[in-house]
Tab-separated table of C-alpha atoms in Angstrom:
chain	number	residue	atom	x	y	z
A	1	MET	CA	1.628	24.512	15.782
A	2	ALA	CA	0.586	24.041	19.322
A	3	LYS	CA	0.393	20.508	20.536
A	4	THR	CA	-2.922	18.813	21.129
A	5	SER	CA	-4.697	19.824	24.337
A	6	ILE	CA	-6.158	17.014	26.410
A	7	LEU	CA	-9.045	18.692	28.206
A	8	GLU	CA	-11.047	17.684	31.236
A	9	THR	CA	-14.519	18.656	30.063
A	10	ALA	CA	-16.478	18.935	26.836
A	11	ASP	CA	-17.255	22.551	27.803
A	12	GLU	CA	-13.555	23.426	27.732
A	13	ALA	CA	-13.216	21.549	24.448
A	14	VAL	CA	-15.778	23.711	22.623
A	15	ALA	CA	-14.746	27.031	24.198
A	16	GLY	CA	-14.310	29.876	21.752
A	17	ILE	CA	-16.500	28.622	18.910
A	18	GLU	CA	-17.760	31.894	17.436
A	19	ASP	CA	-21.215	32.798	16.180
A	20	GLY	CA	-21.427	32.247	12.433
A	21	SER	CA	-18.799	29.476	12.385
A	22	THR	CA	-18.843	26.612	9.916
A	23	VAL	CA	-18.770	23.436	11.990
A	24	LEU	CA	-18.148	19.984	10.525
A	25	VAL	CA	-20.000	17.406	12.610
A	26	GLY	CA	-19.036	13.736	12.363
A	27	GLY	CA	-21.383	10.802	12.324
A	28	PHE	CA	-23.543	8.772	10.008
A	29	GLY	CA	-26.961	8.807	11.568
A	30	LEU	CA	-26.015	8.390	15.212
A	31	ALA	CA	-22.895	6.231	14.720
A	32	GLY	CA	-19.883	8.450	15.352
A	33	MET	CA	-21.973	11.430	16.434
A	34	PRO	CA	-20.063	13.566	18.997
A	35	PHE	CA	-22.985	13.859	21.439
A	36	ASP	CA	-21.050	15.389	24.326
A	37	LEU	CA	-19.351	18.049	22.206
A	38	ILE	CA	-22.688	19.038	20.692
A	39	ASP	CA	-24.358	19.231	24.099
A	40	ALA	CA	-21.470	21.417	25.269
A	41	LEU	CA	-21.831	23.589	22.176
A	42	ILE	CA	-25.506	24.092	23.024
A	43	ARG	CA	-24.464	25.232	26.533
A	44	GLN	CA	-21.698	27.397	25.041
A	45	GLY	CA	-24.293	29.296	23.044
A	46	ALA	CA	-22.710	29.862	19.614
A	47	LYS	CA	-25.413	30.645	17.072
A	48	ASP	CA	-25.950	31.304	13.378
A	49	LEU	CA	-23.871	28.212	12.656
A	50	THR	CA	-23.407	26.472	9.319
A	51	ILE	CA	-23.304	22.734	9.941
A	52	VAL	CA	-21.726	20.234	7.556
A	53	ALA	CA	-22.771	16.669	8.328
A	54	ASN	CA	-24.116	13.629	6.541
A	55	ASN	CA	-27.578	13.919	8.055
A	56	ALA	CA	-29.625	16.661	9.662
A	57	GLY	CA	-30.189	15.022	13.011
A	58	ASN	CA	-32.001	11.996	14.398
A	59	GLY	CA	-34.528	12.010	17.211
A	60	GLU	CA	-33.717	14.790	19.656
A	61	VAL	CA	-30.136	13.954	20.585
A	62	GLY	CA	-26.865	15.229	19.150
A	63	LEU	CA	-27.234	17.347	16.026
A	64	ALA	CA	-31.035	17.292	16.299
A	65	ALA	CA	-30.737	18.908	19.756
A	66	LEU	CA	-28.506	21.660	18.331
A	67	LEU	CA	-31.059	22.329	15.587
A	68	LYS	CA	-33.889	22.313	18.101
A	69	ALA	CA	-32.011	24.907	20.185
A	70	GLY	CA	-32.178	27.228	17.165
A	71	ARG	CA	-28.433	27.644	16.713
A	72	VAL	CA	-28.144	26.562	13.115
A	73	ARG	CA	-28.622	28.832	10.105
A	74	LYS	CA	-27.748	26.355	7.397
A	75	VAL	CA	-27.100	22.643	6.947
A	76	LEU	CA	-24.982	21.126	4.188
A	77	CYS	CA	-25.714	17.411	4.126
A	78	SER	CA	-26.453	14.482	1.852
A	79	PHE	CA	-29.505	12.987	3.534
A	80	PRO	CA	-31.637	15.189	5.788
A	81	ARG	CA	-34.923	13.320	5.466
A	82	GLN	CA	-35.049	10.191	7.606
A	83	VAL	CA	-37.592	8.308	9.705
A	84	ASP	CA	-36.643	10.299	12.802
A	85	SER	CA	-35.530	13.688	11.411
A	86	TYR	CA	-38.673	15.502	12.552
A	87	VAL	CA	-36.770	18.346	14.232
A	88	PHE	CA	-35.081	19.301	10.970
A	89	ASP	CA	-38.216	18.615	8.914
A	90	GLU	CA	-40.262	21.110	10.946
A	91	LEU	CA	-37.587	23.830	10.831
A	92	TYR	CA	-37.169	23.342	7.089
A	93	ARG	CA	-40.892	23.438	6.347
A	94	ALA	CA	-41.202	26.563	8.493
A	95	GLY	CA	-38.437	28.195	6.442
A	96	GLU	CA	-36.275	28.561	9.533
A	97	ILE	CA	-33.252	26.692	8.225
A	98	GLU	CA	-31.375	26.679	4.948
A	99	LEU	CA	-30.491	23.372	3.288
A	100	GLU	CA	-27.857	22.521	0.699
A	101	VAL	CA	-28.028	18.906	-0.440
A	102	VAL	CA	-24.649	17.502	-1.494
A	103	PRO	CA	-24.144	13.947	-2.795
A	104	GLN	CA	-22.528	11.934	-0.024
A	105	GLY	CA	-19.312	11.163	-1.874
A	106	ASN	CA	-18.924	14.810	-2.880
A	107	LEU	CA	-19.421	15.876	0.717
A	108	ALA	CA	-16.554	13.579	1.765
A	109	GLU	CA	-14.283	14.395	-1.171
A	110	ARG	CA	-14.832	18.161	-0.908
A	111	MET	CA	-13.712	18.007	2.719
A	112	ARG	CA	-10.813	15.748	1.768
A	113	ALA	CA	-9.800	18.352	-0.827
A	114	ALA	CA	-9.965	21.106	1.796
A	115	GLY	CA	-7.693	19.132	4.083
A	116	ALA	CA	-5.319	18.179	1.283
A	117	GLY	CA	-4.808	21.632	-0.221
A	118	ILE	CA	-6.664	20.874	-3.446
A	119	GLY	CA	-8.189	23.993	-5.031
A	120	ALA	CA	-11.041	22.165	-6.778
A	121	PHE	CA	-11.566	18.878	-8.595
A	122	PHE	CA	-13.533	17.469	-11.517
A	123	CYS	CA	-16.005	14.834	-10.386
A	124	PRO	CA	-18.384	12.653	-12.458
A	125	THR	CA	-21.041	12.451	-9.732
A	126	ALA	CA	-24.355	14.177	-10.423
A	127	VAL	CA	-23.657	15.079	-14.072
A	128	GLY	CA	-26.995	15.655	-15.798
A	129	THR	CA	-28.886	16.151	-12.530
A	130	PRO	CA	-30.417	19.258	-10.951
A	131	LEU	CA	-27.612	19.335	-8.360
A	132	VAL	CA	-25.017	20.564	-10.863
A	133	GLU	CA	-26.978	23.485	-12.276
A	134	GLY	CA	-24.706	26.485	-12.629
A	135	LYS	CA	-21.515	24.508	-12.031
A	136	GLU	CA	-18.596	24.435	-14.455
A	137	GLN	CA	-18.375	21.221	-16.483
A	138	ARG	CA	-15.675	19.673	-18.604
A	139	THR	CA	-15.374	16.588	-20.794
A	140	ILE	CA	-12.161	14.677	-20.127
A	141	ASP	CA	-11.341	11.611	-22.230
A	142	GLY	CA	-14.954	11.450	-23.362
A	143	ARG	CA	-16.489	11.543	-19.894
A	144	ASP	CA	-18.324	14.502	-18.369
A	145	TYR	CA	-17.226	15.972	-15.049
A	146	VAL	CA	-18.347	18.792	-12.756
A	147	LEU	CA	-16.011	21.178	-10.974
A	148	GLU	CA	-16.401	20.806	-7.212
A	149	TYR	CA	-14.844	23.095	-4.617
A	150	PRO	CA	-13.495	22.210	-1.172
A	151	ILE	CA	-15.601	22.486	1.980
A	152	LYS	CA	-13.516	23.864	4.792
A	153	GLY	CA	-14.607	24.073	8.411
A	154	ASP	CA	-13.700	26.547	11.124
A	155	TYR	CA	-14.201	23.682	13.561
A	156	ALA	CA	-14.684	19.928	13.326
A	157	LEU	CA	-16.481	18.080	16.100
A	158	ILE	CA	-15.820	14.368	15.810
A	159	ALA	CA	-16.039	11.206	17.908
A	160	ALA	CA	-13.261	8.623	17.984
A	161	HIS	CA	-12.705	5.584	20.143
A	162	THR	CA	-9.237	6.087	21.601
A	163	ALA	CA	-6.688	8.896	21.630
A	164	ASP	CA	-3.185	8.954	23.002
A	165	ARG	CA	-1.918	12.043	24.774
A	166	LEU	CA	-0.414	13.394	21.550
A	167	GLY	CA	-3.849	13.323	19.905
A	168	ASN	CA	-3.435	10.333	17.601
A	169	LEU	CA	-6.853	8.773	17.024
A	170	VAL	CA	-8.315	5.369	16.329
A	171	TYR	CA	-11.970	4.801	15.622
A	172	ARG	CA	-14.404	1.966	16.120
A	173	LYS	CA	-16.190	0.103	13.301
A	174	THR	CA	-18.474	2.187	11.056
A	175	ALA	CA	-18.440	5.027	13.613
A	176	ARG	CA	-15.249	6.066	11.782
A	177	ASN	CA	-17.241	7.379	8.776
A	178	PHE	CA	-16.582	11.132	8.285
A	179	GLY	CA	-14.291	11.618	11.303
A	180	PRO	CA	-10.884	11.195	9.636
A	181	VAL	CA	-11.816	13.450	6.696
A	182	MET	CA	-13.355	16.168	8.851
A	183	ALA	CA	-10.303	16.129	11.129
A	184	THR	CA	-8.181	17.266	8.165
A	185	ALA	CA	-10.610	19.885	6.872
A	186	ALA	CA	-11.091	22.201	9.845
A	187	THR	CA	-8.942	24.956	11.287
A	188	THR	CA	-9.598	23.548	14.779
A	189	THR	CA	-10.419	19.860	15.212
A	190	ILE	CA	-12.019	18.767	18.458
A	191	ALA	CA	-12.394	15.065	19.218
A	192	GLN	CA	-14.369	13.355	21.939
A	193	VAL	CA	-13.062	9.878	22.708
A	194	SER	CA	-14.000	7.018	24.981
A	195	ASN	CA	-10.427	6.429	26.117
A	196	VAL	CA	-7.212	8.411	26.417
A	197	VAL	CA	-4.128	6.207	26.681
A	198	PRO	CA	-0.496	7.117	27.389
A	199	THR	CA	1.523	8.117	24.348
A	200	GLY	CA	3.173	5.048	22.847
A	201	GLU	CA	0.330	2.685	23.632
A	202	LEU	CA	-1.444	2.982	20.279
A	203	ASP	CA	-0.088	0.722	17.557
A	204	PRO	CA	1.447	3.222	15.094
A	205	GLU	CA	0.321	0.978	12.232
A	206	ALA	CA	-3.276	1.303	13.402
A	207	VAL	CA	-3.473	5.072	13.924
A	208	VAL	CA	-6.136	6.413	11.560
A	209	THR	CA	-5.940	10.134	12.296
A	210	PRO	CA	-2.389	11.292	13.074
A	211	SER	CA	-2.091	13.867	15.847
A	212	ILE	CA	-1.137	16.690	13.464
A	213	TYR	CA	-4.826	17.053	12.575
A	214	VAL	CA	-6.148	17.107	16.135
A	215	ASP	CA	-6.236	20.222	18.337
A	216	ARG	CA	-8.352	19.302	21.355
A	217	VAL	CA	-9.325	15.976	22.893
A	218	VAL	CA	-11.760	15.239	25.679
A	219	GLN	CA	-12.524	11.874	27.197
A	220	VAL	CA	-16.213	11.179	27.746
A	221	GLU	CA	-18.385	8.317	28.889
A	222	ALA	CA	-19.419	6.537	25.696
A	223	ARG	CA	-23.106	7.017	24.870
A	224	HIS	CA	-24.719	4.959	22.191
A	225	TYR	CA	-27.943	5.436	20.353
A	226	THR	CA	-29.359	3.639	17.350
A	227	VAL	CA	-31.675	5.234	14.830
A	228	GLN	CA	-35.225	4.348	15.784
A	229	GLY	CA	-37.338	2.960	12.997
A	230	ALA	CA	-34.404	2.286	10.653
A	231	ARG	CA	-35.052	-0.624	8.319
B	1	MET	CA	-30.711	-19.779	-18.283
B	2	THR	CA	-27.314	-18.826	-19.679
B	3	ASP	CA	-26.654	-15.665	-21.645
B	4	GLU	CA	-26.332	-17.796	-24.811
B	5	THR	CA	-29.821	-19.229	-24.253
B	6	TYR	CA	-31.196	-15.713	-23.942
B	7	ALA	CA	-29.421	-14.642	-27.107
B	8	GLU	CA	-30.842	-17.607	-29.058
B	9	ALA	CA	-34.379	-17.373	-27.745
B	10	ALA	CA	-36.766	-15.965	-30.335
B	11	GLU	CA	-38.461	-13.883	-27.683
B	12	ALA	CA	-38.297	-13.388	-23.937
B	13	PRO	CA	-39.805	-16.353	-22.061
B	14	GLN	CA	-42.589	-15.993	-19.505
B	15	LEU	CA	-41.213	-17.811	-16.459
B	16	SER	CA	-44.182	-17.771	-14.066
B	17	ASP	CA	-47.970	-17.410	-14.040
B	18	ALA	CA	-47.938	-14.707	-11.385
B	19	PRO	CA	-45.786	-11.601	-10.931
B	20	LEU	CA	-42.905	-12.017	-8.478
B	21	SER	CA	-43.051	-10.939	-4.863
B	22	MET	CA	-40.205	-8.635	-3.821
B	23	ASP	CA	-38.567	-11.602	-2.019
B	24	GLU	CA	-38.784	-13.739	-5.151
B	25	LEU	CA	-37.376	-10.844	-7.154
B	26	ALA	CA	-34.498	-10.537	-4.684
B	27	LYS	CA	-33.744	-14.217	-5.340
B	28	VAL	CA	-33.744	-13.658	-9.108
B	29	ILE	CA	-31.280	-10.775	-8.743
B	30	ALA	CA	-29.074	-12.785	-6.365
B	31	ARG	CA	-28.844	-15.467	-9.086
B	32	ASP	CA	-27.236	-12.890	-11.403
B	33	ILE	CA	-24.626	-11.585	-8.935
B	34	PRO	CA	-21.277	-12.996	-10.086
B	35	GLU	CA	-19.254	-15.188	-7.737
B	36	GLY	CA	-16.649	-13.264	-5.764
B	37	SER	CA	-17.921	-9.841	-6.785
B	38	PHE	CA	-17.940	-6.659	-4.700
B	39	VAL	CA	-21.520	-5.477	-4.377
B	40	ASN	CA	-23.388	-2.540	-2.856
B	41	LEU	CA	-27.058	-3.116	-2.081
B	42	GLY	CA	-29.093	0.072	-1.828
B	43	ILE	CA	-31.312	1.005	1.086
B	44	GLY	CA	-34.781	-0.568	1.094
B	45	GLN	CA	-35.823	-3.518	-1.091
B	46	PRO	CA	-32.321	-4.281	-2.479
B	47	THR	CA	-31.091	-5.223	1.019
B	48	LYS	CA	-33.285	-8.352	0.718
B	49	ILE	CA	-30.908	-9.659	-1.948
B	50	ALA	CA	-28.299	-10.406	0.739
B	51	ASP	CA	-30.604	-13.114	2.136
B	52	HIS	CA	-30.210	-15.044	-1.114
B	53	LEU	CA	-26.428	-14.843	-1.494
B	54	PRO	CA	-24.935	-18.082	-0.137
B	55	ALA	CA	-21.616	-17.642	1.713
B	56	GLU	CA	-19.872	-20.018	-0.706
B	57	LEU	CA	-20.538	-17.521	-3.520
B	58	GLY	CA	-17.917	-15.299	-1.863
B	59	VAL	CA	-19.743	-12.046	-2.645
B	60	ILE	CA	-18.359	-9.182	-0.549
B	61	LEU	CA	-20.864	-6.503	0.426
B	62	HIS	CA	-19.805	-2.869	0.502
B	63	THR	CA	-21.660	-0.355	2.603
B	64	GLU	CA	-20.954	3.293	1.832
B	65	ASN	CA	-20.652	4.231	5.486
B	66	GLY	CA	-17.257	2.589	5.440
B	67	MET	CA	-17.130	-1.193	5.371
B	68	LEU	CA	-16.385	-4.124	3.100
B	69	GLY	CA	-17.558	-7.543	4.211
B	70	MET	CA	-20.769	-6.358	5.814
B	71	GLY	CA	-22.784	-9.158	7.400
B	72	ARG	CA	-26.450	-9.713	8.125
B	73	LYS	CA	-28.680	-7.627	10.365
B	74	ALA	CA	-27.636	-7.797	14.040
B	75	GLU	CA	-30.007	-9.506	16.487
B	76	GLY	CA	-30.336	-9.025	20.263
B	77	ASP	CA	-26.966	-8.762	21.984
B	78	GLU	CA	-25.187	-8.411	18.651
B	79	VAL	CA	-26.522	-4.876	18.218
B	80	ASP	CA	-23.632	-2.392	18.333
B	81	ALA	CA	-24.471	1.266	17.722
B	82	ASP	CA	-21.045	1.714	16.096
B	83	LEU	CA	-21.764	-0.859	13.390
B	84	THR	CA	-24.601	-0.134	10.993
B	85	ASN	CA	-25.440	-0.425	7.317
B	86	ALA	CA	-26.225	2.527	5.041
B	87	GLY	CA	-29.831	2.426	6.229
B	88	LYS	CA	-28.520	2.857	9.814
B	89	VAL	CA	-29.657	-0.641	10.736
B	90	PRO	CA	-27.221	-2.460	13.077
B	91	VAL	CA	-25.394	-5.269	11.247
B	92	VAL	CA	-22.622	-7.770	12.035
B	93	GLU	CA	-19.100	-8.300	10.712
B	94	THR	CA	-18.021	-11.158	8.465
B	95	PRO	CA	-14.532	-12.724	8.621
B	96	GLY	CA	-12.132	-10.615	6.586
B	97	CYS	CA	-14.201	-7.452	6.751
B	98	SER	CA	-12.530	-4.038	6.784
B	99	TYR	CA	-13.368	-0.487	7.785
B	100	PHE	CA	-12.412	2.781	6.078
B	101	HIS	CA	-13.463	6.408	6.145
B	102	HIS	CA	-16.074	8.027	3.941
B	103	ALA	CA	-13.742	9.565	1.361
B	104	ASP	CA	-12.125	6.153	0.800
B	105	SER	CA	-15.503	4.488	0.670
B	106	PHE	CA	-16.701	6.766	-2.111
B	107	ALA	CA	-13.356	6.702	-3.911
B	108	MET	CA	-13.846	2.941	-4.022
B	109	MET	CA	-17.222	3.487	-5.614
B	110	ARG	CA	-16.411	6.383	-7.943
B	111	GLY	CA	-13.142	4.757	-8.958
B	112	GLY	CA	-14.979	1.849	-10.560
B	113	HIS	CA	-13.893	-0.814	-8.093
B	114	LEU	CA	-17.373	-2.068	-7.222
B	115	ASP	CA	-18.718	-4.704	-9.597
B	116	VAL	CA	-22.433	-4.275	-9.010
B	117	CYS	CA	-24.771	-2.003	-7.161
B	118	VAL	CA	-28.502	-2.551	-6.903
B	119	LEU	CA	-30.683	0.506	-6.347
B	120	GLY	CA	-34.371	1.188	-6.001
B	121	ALA	CA	-35.984	3.626	-8.442
B	122	PHE	CA	-38.969	5.901	-8.992
B	123	GLN	CA	-38.411	5.880	-12.762
B	124	VAL	CA	-35.888	4.455	-15.215
B	125	ALA	CA	-35.624	5.626	-18.817
B	126	HIS	CA	-35.148	2.945	-21.465
B	127	THR	CA	-31.736	4.433	-22.205
B	128	GLY	CA	-30.610	3.902	-18.603
B	129	ASP	CA	-31.305	7.293	-17.022
B	130	LEU	CA	-32.201	6.862	-13.357
B	131	ALA	CA	-34.535	8.890	-11.103
B	132	ASN	CA	-34.554	7.657	-7.531
B	133	TRP	CA	-33.776	10.520	-5.158
B	134	SER	CA	-36.546	13.069	-5.397
B	135	THR	CA	-40.105	12.986	-6.641
B	136	GLY	CA	-39.702	16.666	-7.490
B	137	LYS	CA	-42.980	17.476	-5.743
B	138	PRO	CA	-43.057	20.883	-4.067
B	139	GLY	CA	-42.733	20.562	-0.295
B	140	ASP	CA	-40.716	17.356	-0.456
B	141	ILE	CA	-37.435	17.560	1.428
B	142	PRO	CA	-34.692	16.583	-1.026
B	143	ALA	CA	-32.271	13.883	0.184
B	144	VAL	CA	-29.763	12.261	-2.146
B	145	GLY	CA	-27.449	10.304	0.131
B	146	GLY	CA	-25.002	8.215	-1.885
B	147	ALA	CA	-27.369	7.485	-4.782
B	148	MET	CA	-25.690	9.768	-7.346
B	149	ASP	CA	-22.230	8.483	-6.465
B	150	LEU	CA	-23.394	4.859	-6.696
B	151	ALA	CA	-25.191	5.467	-9.991
B	152	ILE	CA	-22.019	6.581	-11.752
B	153	GLY	CA	-19.602	4.433	-9.790
B	154	ALA	CA	-20.313	0.722	-10.002
B	155	LYS	CA	-19.395	-1.224	-13.154
B	156	ASP	CA	-22.974	-2.512	-13.372
B	157	VAL	CA	-25.922	-0.628	-11.948
B	158	PHE	CA	-29.022	-2.770	-11.509
B	159	VAL	CA	-32.407	-1.407	-10.508
B	160	MET	CA	-34.896	-3.345	-8.405
B	161	MET	CA	-38.445	-1.974	-8.457
B	162	SER	CA	-42.079	-2.764	-9.079
B	163	LEU	CA	-42.786	-2.229	-12.780
B	164	PHE	CA	-45.993	-0.291	-12.259
B	165	ALA	CA	-46.659	2.672	-9.987
B	166	LYS	CA	-49.759	2.708	-7.788
B	167	ASN	CA	-51.614	4.593	-10.517
B	168	GLY	CA	-50.839	1.761	-12.960
B	169	GLU	CA	-48.285	3.670	-15.021
B	170	ALA	CA	-45.068	1.864	-15.931
B	171	LYS	CA	-41.954	3.175	-14.204
B	172	LEU	CA	-39.844	2.175	-17.212
B	173	VAL	CA	-40.299	5.259	-19.367
B	174	GLU	CA	-39.166	7.018	-22.535
B	175	ALA	CA	-37.675	9.869	-20.504
B	176	CYS	CA	-37.774	10.426	-16.732
B	177	THR	CA	-40.082	13.217	-15.596
B	178	MET	CA	-38.647	13.186	-12.068
B	179	PRO	CA	-35.262	14.750	-11.242
B	180	LEU	CA	-32.401	12.566	-12.464
B	181	THR	CA	-29.925	10.714	-10.275
B	182	GLY	CA	-27.668	9.724	-13.161
B	183	VAL	CA	-27.612	9.657	-16.959
B	184	GLY	CA	-27.429	6.393	-18.921
B	185	CYS	CA	-26.147	4.560	-15.883
B	186	VAL	CA	-28.556	1.635	-15.419
B	187	SER	CA	-27.654	-1.550	-17.272
B	188	ARG	CA	-30.441	-3.827	-16.077
B	189	VAL	CA	-33.875	-3.400	-14.490
B	190	TYR	CA	-35.407	-6.168	-12.385
B	191	THR	CA	-39.125	-5.827	-11.784
B	192	ASP	CA	-41.942	-7.993	-10.507
B	193	HIS	CA	-43.270	-8.390	-14.072
B	194	ALA	CA	-40.132	-8.517	-16.232
B	195	VAL	CA	-36.380	-8.151	-16.414
B	196	PHE	CA	-34.949	-5.669	-18.923
B	197	ASP	CA	-31.467	-5.043	-20.298
B	198	LEU	CA	-30.918	-1.361	-21.054
B	199	GLY	CA	-28.471	0.260	-23.414
B	200	PRO	CA	-28.110	3.144	-25.849
B	201	ASP	CA	-30.537	1.325	-28.193
B	202	GLY	CA	-33.205	1.015	-25.542
B	203	ALA	CA	-34.762	-1.816	-23.561
B	204	THR	CA	-34.581	-5.523	-24.316
B	205	VAL	CA	-36.848	-7.890	-22.391
B	206	ARG	CA	-34.970	-10.847	-20.894
B	207	GLU	CA	-37.882	-12.632	-19.219
B	208	THR	CA	-41.397	-11.972	-17.947
B	209	TYR	CA	-43.386	-13.027	-14.865
B	210	GLY	CA	-47.165	-13.235	-14.772
B	211	ILE	CA	-47.500	-11.315	-18.031
B	212	THR	CA	-46.966	-12.163	-21.668
B	213	LEU	CA	-44.582	-10.192	-23.818
B	214	ALA	CA	-47.550	-8.903	-25.833
B	215	GLU	CA	-49.355	-7.660	-22.695
B	216	LEU	CA	-46.123	-6.124	-21.463
B	217	ARG	CA	-45.744	-4.182	-24.724
B	218	GLU	CA	-49.262	-2.861	-24.283
B	219	ARG	CA	-48.716	-1.642	-20.741
B	220	VAL	CA	-45.206	-0.209	-21.071
B	221	ALA	CA	-45.083	2.889	-23.254
B	222	VAL	CA	-41.560	2.374	-24.596
B	223	GLU	CA	-40.364	0.206	-27.440
B	224	LEU	CA	-39.341	-3.196	-26.085
B	225	HIS	CA	-36.905	-5.277	-28.102
């Protein structure tokens, strides 16, 4: 496969994302949210997107801005409703966006399965709850499990802390969250990073996402936001 | 009191004249967290429990957004947008903490490696069924987060809640009417009025606060052992 492209701008990094794509978007709340890639995606204009993310946007930055721009058809996430998710809340109540709620661990593991070539897996989460209605179940060694299928992305937009020029990534603190899993689960993985260092400068023992999973990297000025009203 | 004392007591003791405040309840739960255990404290009231866990107890807090050894809430210059708890509140590191991605974080949970998690609840059935993610009311936006994974993952799932809803009805029930989070998963319920052990045979009262066992039996519509 082609080697990782180190691009100059976020606009170049998101070029070619087609209407109707499934896009995995990193971040937990605003930690690890790829703000610059999302802003570039809004400028790029792709619409009718299916977004896979933990939340459905906070305030009016990042994912919330993409929703507000009317580009998203459906969101798969674990926790849409938050103190500052008013953009999503309004779209949802107006029937303008589709929602599929997935337990957080299943969201992560289903993407891990996609990236790891697993066809499906039996998972004990959510047995006996409304979220497993219609899903195949099996009892294994006396415990009940539900069959869960992979979630694969056409694109992953993630934020990491540092990349080398090969595309190896390291993350920072809990901003790591879904990034490493999403990087494996998409056909094209696009990472925004705060630093790009010469190849050989990252400690190989500390690389979290090996370059094989990363297609495009762009260095951006780090922007940080915290969720307002979190408690 | 030790477990043996509880086992020998003829009936659950009333330990205070008034019901507990949520802070006092957090302290009671902290007392029951075993030394050196790995613990996940749910969003909301359960996070208060951390304030009552002395460092020498060696309890290591897990947060599902990818950290073991989570510290207290960050203040002032300590705030780092890249370091938050599951409620998205900025927190600090503790010595020996570690970071990992979401699939590892939930594998840790689902794989039975966490000793205790403490969750809030809308309703708990006396057999341990938990309802804490959706009221089921039309128009509500469903949001489950990590609750279903936590409910089936930790070795012991404790619930922290007020015993009575605003309308006066007990939230410890025969069968949950709200959508379930997990089946038979809760082992103990800590409330402002009483602490209950749950199991396949139903609820056993461990202790009461601001209410006698007789009054409790009148106000809670399930059989209390």
